[in-house]
XYZ file of C-alpha atoms in Angstrom:
555
model
C -153.299 -260.760 -168.903
C -154.787 -258.521 -171.561
C -151.776 -256.215 -171.333
C -149.386 -259.143 -171.900
C -151.404 -260.456 -174.856
C -151.603 -256.962 -176.334
C -147.853 -256.400 -175.991
C -147.070 -259.849 -177.407
C -149.315 -259.338 -180.439
C -147.858 -255.889 -181.125
C -144.286 -257.164 -180.806
C -145.047 -260.151 -183.059
C -146.425 -257.949 -185.838
C -143.562 -255.469 -185.569
C -140.914 -258.204 -185.550
C -142.509 -259.857 -188.598
C -142.352 -256.616 -190.567
C -138.803 -255.918 -189.370
C -137.669 -259.446 -190.279
C -139.082 -259.162 -193.783
C -137.599 -255.681 -194.207
C -134.167 -256.898 -193.061
C -134.271 -259.507 -195.800
C -134.756 -256.758 -198.389
C -131.787 -254.660 -197.241
C -129.284 -254.433 -200.075
C -131.346 -256.626 -202.425
C -134.537 -254.775 -203.415
C -135.049 -251.094 -202.666
C -138.667 -251.161 -203.919
C -139.627 -254.035 -201.594
C -137.774 -252.339 -198.717
C -139.672 -249.090 -199.360
C -143.003 -250.937 -199.460
C -142.108 -252.765 -196.221
C -141.330 -249.397 -194.593
C -144.742 -248.094 -195.692
C -146.378 -251.213 -194.199
C -144.493 -250.628 -190.932
C -145.635 -246.986 -190.862
C -149.285 -247.950 -191.404
C -148.981 -250.640 -188.722
C -147.539 -248.157 -186.205
C -150.273 -245.637 -187.065
C -152.970 -248.210 -186.315
C -151.183 -249.275 -183.114
C -151.014 -245.628 -181.981
C -154.764 -245.199 -182.485
C -155.438 -248.443 -180.585
C -153.157 -247.263 -177.733
C -155.128 -244.022 -177.384
C -158.359 -245.996 -177.593
C -157.232 -248.299 -174.762
C -156.067 -245.331 -172.642
C -159.534 -243.776 -172.923
C -161.097 -247.133 -172.013
C -158.850 -247.518 -168.957
C -159.611 -243.946 -167.833
C -163.347 -244.670 -168.040
C -162.899 -247.949 -166.162
C -160.894 -246.225 -163.396
C -163.541 -243.516 -163.022
C -166.339 -246.110 -162.852
C -164.550 -248.321 -160.339
C -163.978 -245.293 -158.083
C -167.734 -244.638 -157.797
C -168.886 -245.884 -154.399
C -171.659 -243.309 -154.143
C -173.413 -240.840 -156.419
C -171.319 -237.707 -157.166
C -172.623 -234.283 -156.232
C -172.678 -233.107 -159.871
C -172.461 -235.163 -163.040
C -170.462 -232.501 -164.924
C -167.719 -232.528 -162.269
C -167.413 -236.319 -162.486
C -167.333 -236.200 -166.305
C -164.245 -233.951 -166.167
C -162.269 -237.049 -165.124
C -163.026 -238.735 -168.474
C -161.268 -238.105 -171.811
C -162.816 -235.516 -174.092
C -163.840 -238.164 -176.653
C -166.001 -240.059 -174.143
C -167.695 -237.260 -172.187
C -170.616 -236.627 -174.517
C -171.357 -240.315 -175.109
C -171.115 -241.159 -171.386
C -173.392 -238.216 -170.512
C -176.004 -239.485 -172.964
C -175.707 -243.027 -171.590
C -176.124 -241.774 -168.024
C -179.160 -239.714 -169.027
C -180.798 -242.812 -170.488
C -179.984 -242.605 -174.212
C -178.834 -245.852 -175.869
C -175.844 -244.174 -177.499
C -172.834 -246.403 -178.294
C -169.408 -245.380 -177.110
C -167.018 -244.093 -179.815
C -165.050 -246.826 -181.587
C -161.899 -247.060 -183.684
C -162.009 -244.797 -186.742
C -158.967 -245.699 -188.884
C -157.965 -249.150 -187.657
C -160.579 -251.188 -189.635
C -159.468 -249.409 -192.809
C -155.782 -249.833 -191.954
C -156.245 -253.597 -191.458
C -157.403 -253.952 -195.059
C -154.860 -251.402 -196.281
C -151.985 -253.498 -194.914
C -153.087 -256.502 -196.973
C -153.490 -254.334 -200.069
C -150.020 -252.821 -199.563
C -148.498 -256.299 -199.264
C -150.201 -257.397 -202.486
C -149.129 -254.174 -204.188
C -145.513 -254.796 -203.192
C -145.778 -258.349 -204.502
C -147.211 -257.175 -207.829
C -144.503 -254.537 -208.203
C -141.826 -257.122 -207.441
C -143.316 -259.519 -209.997
C -143.473 -256.779 -212.624
C -139.833 -255.870 -212.031
C -138.853 -259.565 -212.016
C -140.646 -260.407 -215.256
C -139.322 -257.272 -216.888
C -135.773 -258.336 -216.026
C -136.459 -261.875 -217.261
C -137.798 -260.622 -220.580
C -134.814 -258.301 -220.966
C -132.451 -261.199 -220.240
C -134.167 -263.477 -222.760
C -134.262 -260.863 -225.489
C -130.749 -259.556 -224.975
C -128.711 -262.795 -225.151
C -128.578 -266.063 -227.096
C -126.063 -267.878 -224.914
C -127.659 -270.557 -222.696
C -125.297 -269.958 -219.776
C -125.835 -266.187 -219.977
C -129.585 -266.694 -220.061
C -129.415 -268.938 -216.979
C -127.277 -266.398 -215.142
C -129.608 -263.560 -216.142
C -132.680 -265.512 -215.016
C -131.221 -266.486 -211.637
C -131.441 -262.993 -210.112
C -135.057 -262.280 -211.243
C -136.201 -265.671 -209.939
C -134.572 -264.916 -206.581
C -136.224 -261.514 -206.676
C -139.550 -263.252 -207.343
C -139.140 -265.119 -204.079
C -138.286 -261.920 -202.255
C -141.217 -260.040 -203.775
C -143.648 -262.265 -201.891
C -142.105 -261.073 -198.631
C -144.176 -257.883 -198.770
C -147.329 -260.017 -198.776
C -146.030 -261.858 -195.717
C -145.322 -258.542 -193.969
C -148.692 -257.063 -194.945
C -150.703 -260.137 -193.919
C -148.801 -260.539 -190.622
C -149.181 -256.849 -189.751
C -152.866 -256.937 -190.745
C -153.503 -260.033 -188.621
C -151.778 -258.593 -185.561
C -153.451 -255.197 -185.979
C -156.817 -256.921 -186.322
C -156.097 -258.917 -183.148
C -155.166 -255.724 -181.277
C -158.357 -254.080 -182.537
C -160.466 -257.045 -181.380
C -158.841 -257.008 -177.921
C -159.413 -253.251 -177.612
C -163.057 -253.567 -178.645
C -163.539 -256.369 -176.131
C -162.137 -254.166 -173.351
C -164.436 -251.310 -174.434
C -167.409 -253.734 -174.373
C -166.566 -254.828 -170.822
C -166.270 -251.204 -169.691
C -169.604 -250.452 -171.411
C -171.236 -253.205 -169.373
C -169.677 -251.761 -166.202
C -171.010 -248.330 -167.210
C -174.508 -249.768 -167.688
C -174.378 -251.368 -164.239
C -173.235 -248.078 -162.656
C -175.932 -246.155 -164.541
C -178.529 -248.552 -163.160
C -177.068 -248.170 -159.656
C -174.939 -245.277 -158.424
C -175.567 -242.911 -161.358
C -179.312 -243.523 -161.511
C -180.192 -240.151 -159.853
C -178.790 -238.377 -162.958
C -180.912 -240.314 -165.454
C -183.923 -238.720 -167.090
C -186.151 -241.632 -166.121
C -185.267 -241.189 -162.446
C -185.905 -237.446 -162.683
C -189.277 -238.112 -164.329
C -190.115 -240.558 -161.560
C -189.197 -237.969 -158.937
C -191.279 -235.320 -160.707
C -194.214 -237.716 -160.892
C -193.756 -238.594 -157.212
C -193.662 -234.872 -156.339
C -196.877 -234.363 -158.298
C -198.498 -237.225 -156.435
C -197.338 -235.837 -153.087
C -198.609 -232.415 -154.068
C -201.958 -233.807 -155.179
C -202.233 -235.674 -151.882
C -201.334 -232.506 -149.938
C -203.897 -230.322 -151.745
C -206.955 -231.704 -149.844
C -205.140 -231.128 -146.537
C -204.298 -227.565 -147.580
C -207.898 -226.947 -148.642
C -209.144 -228.302 -145.324
C -206.711 -226.100 -143.437
C -207.812 -223.074 -145.474
C -211.426 -223.861 -144.649
C -210.533 -224.069 -140.963
C -208.620 -220.782 -141.243
C -211.638 -219.103 -142.871
C -213.903 -220.324 -140.044
C -211.404 -219.090 -137.473
C -211.194 -215.698 -139.230
C -214.982 -215.376 -139.241
C -215.176 -216.291 -135.565
C -212.432 -213.840 -134.702
C -214.097 -211.060 -136.696
C -217.358 -211.714 -134.820
C -215.547 -211.624 -131.482
C -213.784 -208.386 -132.448
C -217.110 -206.843 -133.490
C -218.756 -207.822 -130.210
C -215.808 -206.519 -128.201
C -215.886 -203.241 -130.159
C -219.614 -202.799 -129.534
C -219.185 -203.569 -125.830
C -216.340 -201.074 -125.528
C -218.332 -198.431 -127.408
C -221.293 -198.957 -125.043
C -219.009 -198.704 -122.031
C -217.442 -195.553 -123.500
C -220.842 -193.970 -124.057
C -221.949 -194.873 -120.552
C -218.770 -193.561 -118.982
C -218.942 -190.365 -121.069
C -222.556 -189.781 -119.955
C -221.674 -190.370 -116.323
C -218.634 -188.106 -116.634
C -220.620 -185.323 -118.249
C -223.381 -185.737 -115.635
C -220.891 -185.565 -112.791
C -219.231 -182.591 -114.444
C -222.540 -180.785 -114.751
C -223.424 -181.614 -111.158
C -220.069 -180.450 -109.856
C -220.207 -177.288 -111.938
C -223.682 -176.619 -110.667
C -222.697 -177.202 -107.097
C -219.609 -175.035 -107.402
C -221.569 -172.307 -109.024
C -224.165 -172.544 -106.334
C -221.556 -172.557 -103.588
C -219.324 -169.819 -105.003
C -221.879 -167.627 -106.543
C -224.803 -168.196 -104.328
C -224.753 -164.634 -103.401
C -224.015 -163.282 -106.846
C -226.314 -165.766 -108.477
C -229.213 -164.463 -106.808
C -228.341 -160.979 -107.904
C -227.442 -161.923 -111.425
C -229.619 -165.045 -111.715
C -231.784 -163.689 -114.369
C -228.854 -162.562 -116.538
C -226.729 -165.736 -116.066
C -229.512 -168.312 -116.383
C -229.861 -167.963 -120.236
C -226.124 -168.332 -120.639
C -226.017 -171.429 -118.450
C -228.961 -172.986 -120.226
C -227.333 -172.327 -123.641
C -224.067 -173.846 -122.420
C -225.815 -176.930 -121.110
C -227.738 -177.327 -124.345
C -224.540 -177.000 -126.362
C -222.760 -179.517 -124.132
C -225.621 -181.992 -124.516
C -225.619 -181.440 -128.284
C -221.831 -182.002 -128.484
C -222.146 -185.164 -126.377
C -224.844 -186.501 -128.720
C -222.741 -185.660 -131.813
C -219.696 -187.310 -130.243
C -221.725 -190.428 -129.446
C -223.072 -190.537 -133.020
C -219.591 -190.113 -134.558
C -218.149 -192.843 -132.369
C -220.964 -195.192 -133.409
C -220.426 -194.417 -137.116
C -216.643 -194.918 -136.826
C -217.092 -198.225 -135.011
C -219.676 -199.414 -137.559
C -217.378 -198.389 -140.484
C -214.415 -200.167 -138.972
C -216.451 -203.316 -138.415
C -217.814 -203.242 -141.981
C -214.288 -202.573 -143.417
C -212.780 -205.444 -141.453
C -215.593 -207.764 -142.515
C -215.227 -206.732 -146.189
C -211.437 -207.154 -146.064
C -211.752 -210.593 -144.455
C -214.325 -211.657 -147.041
C -212.191 -210.345 -149.939
C -209.070 -212.000 -148.525
C -210.834 -215.318 -148.093
C -212.271 -215.084 -151.626
C -208.888 -214.252 -153.137
C -207.190 -217.092 -151.278
C -209.870 -219.537 -152.378
C -209.668 -218.267 -155.987
C -205.854 -218.544 -155.985
C -205.945 -222.103 -154.658
C -208.662 -223.057 -157.117
C -206.608 -221.578 -159.974
C -203.474 -223.351 -158.695
C -205.377 -226.646 -158.558
C -206.628 -226.165 -162.125
C -203.133 -225.226 -163.376
C -201.644 -228.228 -161.600
C -204.221 -230.521 -163.142
C -203.616 -229.001 -166.607
C -199.839 -229.319 -166.145
C -200.166 -232.969 -165.135
C -202.429 -233.658 -168.108
C -200.026 -231.922 -170.504
C -197.099 -233.820 -169.018
C -198.868 -237.162 -169.451
C -199.879 -236.198 -173.004
C -196.290 -235.142 -173.857
C -194.953 -238.391 -172.444
C -197.451 -240.403 -174.459
C -196.639 -238.442 -177.649
C -192.887 -238.882 -177.050
C -193.311 -242.632 -176.560
C -195.475 -242.915 -179.687
C -193.009 -240.877 -181.762
C -190.091 -242.917 -180.491
C -191.879 -246.200 -181.240
C -192.828 -245.029 -184.743
C -189.331 -243.729 -185.519
C -187.723 -246.906 -184.174
C -189.934 -249.108 -186.352
C -189.236 -246.965 -189.416
C -185.481 -246.989 -188.802
C -185.518 -250.747 -188.206
C -187.455 -251.386 -191.439
C -185.153 -249.034 -193.350
C -182.082 -250.771 -191.947
C -183.390 -254.243 -192.859
C -184.297 -253.096 -196.394
C -180.890 -251.462 -196.831
C -179.058 -254.601 -195.682
C -181.115 -256.839 -197.988
C -180.566 -254.524 -200.945
C -176.814 -254.356 -200.233
C -176.640 -258.170 -200.040
C -178.483 -258.557 -203.337
C -176.242 -256.020 -205.051
C -173.111 -257.655 -203.606
C -174.178 -261.101 -204.811
C -175.028 -259.777 -208.273
C -171.742 -257.908 -208.572
C -169.795 -260.961 -207.337
C -171.474 -263.246 -209.882
C -170.888 -260.737 -212.712
C -167.229 -260.292 -211.726
C -166.701 -264.074 -211.573
C -168.299 -264.477 -215.005
C -166.090 -261.720 -216.452
C -162.938 -263.231 -214.922
C -163.861 -266.669 -216.308
C -164.419 -265.216 -219.790
C -161.141 -263.264 -219.660
C -159.324 -266.357 -218.455
C -160.811 -268.499 -221.208
C -159.904 -265.923 -223.863
C -156.363 -265.637 -222.478
C -155.929 -269.430 -222.513
C -157.233 -269.662 -226.079
C -154.916 -266.880 -227.263
C -151.944 -268.396 -225.487
C -152.692 -271.852 -226.934
C -152.877 -270.441 -230.447
C -149.657 -268.484 -229.949
C -147.842 -271.572 -228.671
C -149.107 -273.694 -231.542
C -148.006 -271.059 -234.076
C -144.595 -270.833 -232.398
C -144.179 -274.592 -232.484
C -145.202 -274.748 -236.135
C -142.750 -271.964 -236.959
C -140.007 -273.771 -235.055
C -140.767 -277.058 -236.831
C -140.667 -275.393 -240.241
C -137.387 -273.648 -239.408
C -135.816 -276.832 -238.120
C -137.022 -278.737 -241.186
C -135.503 -276.133 -243.542
C -132.185 -276.233 -241.721
C -132.115 -280.010 -241.498
C -132.850 -280.368 -245.205
C -129.869 -278.109 -245.957
C -127.504 -280.377 -243.977
C -125.934 -283.106 -246.089
C -124.399 -285.389 -243.584
C -124.573 -285.590 -239.784
C -122.525 -287.501 -237.343
C -124.301 -290.406 -235.711
C -122.931 -289.440 -232.340
C -124.176 -285.861 -232.729
C -127.613 -287.158 -233.613
C -127.615 -289.381 -230.526
C -126.456 -286.502 -228.314
C -129.079 -284.248 -229.792
C -131.729 -286.914 -229.206
C -130.662 -287.320 -225.585
C -130.643 -283.539 -225.033
C -134.096 -283.177 -226.498
C -135.333 -286.022 -224.305
C -133.932 -284.229 -221.247
C -135.573 -280.998 -222.303
C -138.856 -282.822 -222.821
C -138.597 -284.374 -219.361
C -137.829 -280.945 -217.851
C -140.788 -279.458 -219.680
C -143.026 -282.264 -218.415
C -141.687 -281.647 -214.903
C -142.467 -277.938 -215.224
C -145.949 -278.783 -216.424
C -146.438 -281.182 -213.498
C -145.248 -278.492 -211.080
C -147.614 -276.022 -212.717
C -150.542 -278.404 -212.319
C -149.580 -279.185 -208.693
C -149.160 -275.510 -207.853
C -152.447 -274.653 -209.465
C -154.124 -277.453 -207.509
C -152.638 -276.019 -204.298
C -153.856 -272.523 -205.197
C -157.261 -273.917 -206.094
C -157.453 -275.811 -202.777
C -156.441 -272.689 -200.820
C -158.934 -270.612 -202.776
C -161.679 -273.158 -202.098
C -160.911 -273.183 -198.386
C -160.944 -269.364 -198.159
C -164.139 -269.087 -200.170
C -165.763 -271.841 -198.075
C -165.017 -269.888 -194.917
C -166.054 -266.481 -196.324
C -169.059 -267.281 -198.521
C -170.662 -270.675 -198.036
C -173.358 -269.853 -200.560
C -170.938 -269.775 -203.523
C -169.306 -273.171 -202.974
C -171.088 -274.823 -205.894
C -170.227 -271.974 -208.283
C -166.574 -272.005 -207.179
C -166.332 -275.737 -207.706
C -167.726 -275.401 -211.217
C -165.257 -272.635 -212.045
C -162.356 -274.633 -210.610
C -163.357 -277.689 -212.639
C -163.508 -275.533 -215.774
C -160.082 -274.101 -214.969
C -158.685 -277.614 -214.396
C -160.107 -278.826 -217.676
C -158.699 -275.790 -219.497
C -155.275 -276.356 -217.947
C -155.468 -280.053 -218.747
C -156.334 -279.312 -222.354
C -153.482 -276.801 -222.586
C -151.034 -279.283 -221.048
C -152.197 -282.077 -223.336
C -151.958 -279.843 -226.399
C -148.456 -278.749 -225.397
C -147.323 -282.324 -224.761
C -148.832 -283.543 -228.026
C -147.250 -280.717 -229.971
C -143.890 -281.335 -228.358
C -144.050 -285.080 -229.007
C -145.094 -284.505 -232.589
C -142.263 -282.058 -233.220
C -139.799 -284.378 -231.458
C -140.883 -287.349 -233.512
C -140.580 -285.338 -236.725
C -137.145 -284.093 -235.717
C -136.017 -287.608 -234.739
C -137.227 -289.107 -238.036
C -135.542 -286.382 -240.040
C -132.326 -286.652 -238.031
C -132.196 -290.423 -238.520
C -132.520 -289.854 -242.255
C -129.484 -287.580 -242.315
C -126.081 -289.177 -242.748
C -123.576 -286.650 -241.553
C -123.642 -283.006 -240.428
C -121.286 -280.536 -238.905
C -120.870 -280.467 -235.076
C -121.462 -276.753 -235.020
C -124.799 -277.151 -236.743
C -125.858 -279.766 -234.177
C -124.760 -277.504 -231.317
C -126.652 -274.573 -232.866
C -129.759 -276.708 -233.122
C -129.358 -277.742 -229.466
C -128.953 -274.130 -228.347
C -131.986 -273.163 -230.392
C -134.008 -275.908 -228.724
C -132.804 -274.847 -225.264
C -133.711 -271.237 -226.029
C -137.164 -272.297 -227.141
C -137.592 -274.409 -223.978
C -136.543 -271.453 -221.823
C -138.993 -269.242 -223.662
C -141.682 -271.857 -223.080
C -140.857 -271.926 -219.365
C -141.049 -268.128 -219.279
C -144.463 -268.301 -220.938
C -145.518 -270.906 -218.386
C -144.272 -268.663 -215.563
C -146.340 -265.805 -216.977
C -149.301 -268.174 -217.132
C -148.752 -269.069 -213.445
C -148.615 -265.375 -212.567
C -151.846 -264.709 -214.405
C -153.472 -267.686 -212.666
C -152.357 -266.363 -209.283
C -153.664 -262.891 -210.095
C -157.014 -264.295 -211.174
C -157.150 -266.554 -208.107
C -156.545 -263.586 -205.825
């Protein structure tokens, strides 16, 4: 549905511009050029909106394809357009960052209207320039009418650029609104996915997991300490058992060594007695000191060996006990230090979180206050500038009306004096010529009154349209606009009344003077009629300029 509406709006805007441009082909190259510029700006805005919608659709497709959390956020972000990756990453991580919007389209919407108005103004300038040239370059009534026909047609065509600009601006604004609505819907889908499937990648979820890990670790620390205490008790018990076993084995070794040495001495003695019984008797006195010395040395070596074994066993037991004590102390110190560091880390983390929250709250309040102050100041400045501009326009309008009224009065006086001088020079005038001249002047007066009525009606239409637009845009300035419109109506009424009174007065004077004449030449009467028609045409041109100025001031 959105695709059909988008295509229909784009086609409507493009066809409107093309239709207006086709009307300018062969008639006005300036309006055709301005219409082409409007079409180019419209296509530029449509191209930006198309890329904007493609990025939105790519993001929507990627979000709808998420049925479970991706393995890595960076891999999933590669599916998105380059313009959305950073903003989506920040949104997933928990930052309230808006998605990128349209950059040129809001400016192009206003530019299209300005281009249409510019084309209209250029067409009016060219039209009025041609009208002035036609009025100044010829005195024939038929030639003047023929010369004014083309500029008046061109005046109608010049407003076509405004139609093209407004239509293109409206359609481009509609396309922009539809695109922003799609982006808003996708943003809501992104928020729902961030709160669901993509929550593991958010900073808040990671902080919660870190806090949960800290809690689990703090709960596990007493169990670890208890297990370490049990391990220390087991190590002490094992060291005691090892010490007792070592002492028992050393005692057994000493006992076995004593028995072995005793048996060895007994066997040696018996063998010596058995083998050398005969020789022992003979050499008993000489061998006995040697045997006694050997036995003493053996006993001494056995005692030294027993003492060294005792010292070695005692040193090993003391070394093992010292190592176990040092190991237990180091383990306890390391765990105590780890507990202190963990507690300090948790405290610093809580303090950093509190400081971050305080700083964010303070900065948010300051930015909010600054934004409110800036908006209020901008509104006050805008209202002041609008009031000053309205006052200046009203003053300029009043001055222009006064100057134009004076110029018209002077022109009418000059015309009356010239007609009076010419009529006084005429001796006789035909009665039929006087009647024809009277009828022609009456027709011209009726046409002038019709032009004035059309001017008043057109101004009332413009005033009504202006009031409606201002009522929709700025409800606060309704009273001021009504006052200005009433002043403008009164000024126009006074101008119309002064023009009608002046025309009636001059007509009455001319009629009285013409009735007093007896006879005049037909050529003189025709010249007077042409002069009156020329003056009426000039008056209508002045009124057309006045209408143009009113329209410019109303816009």
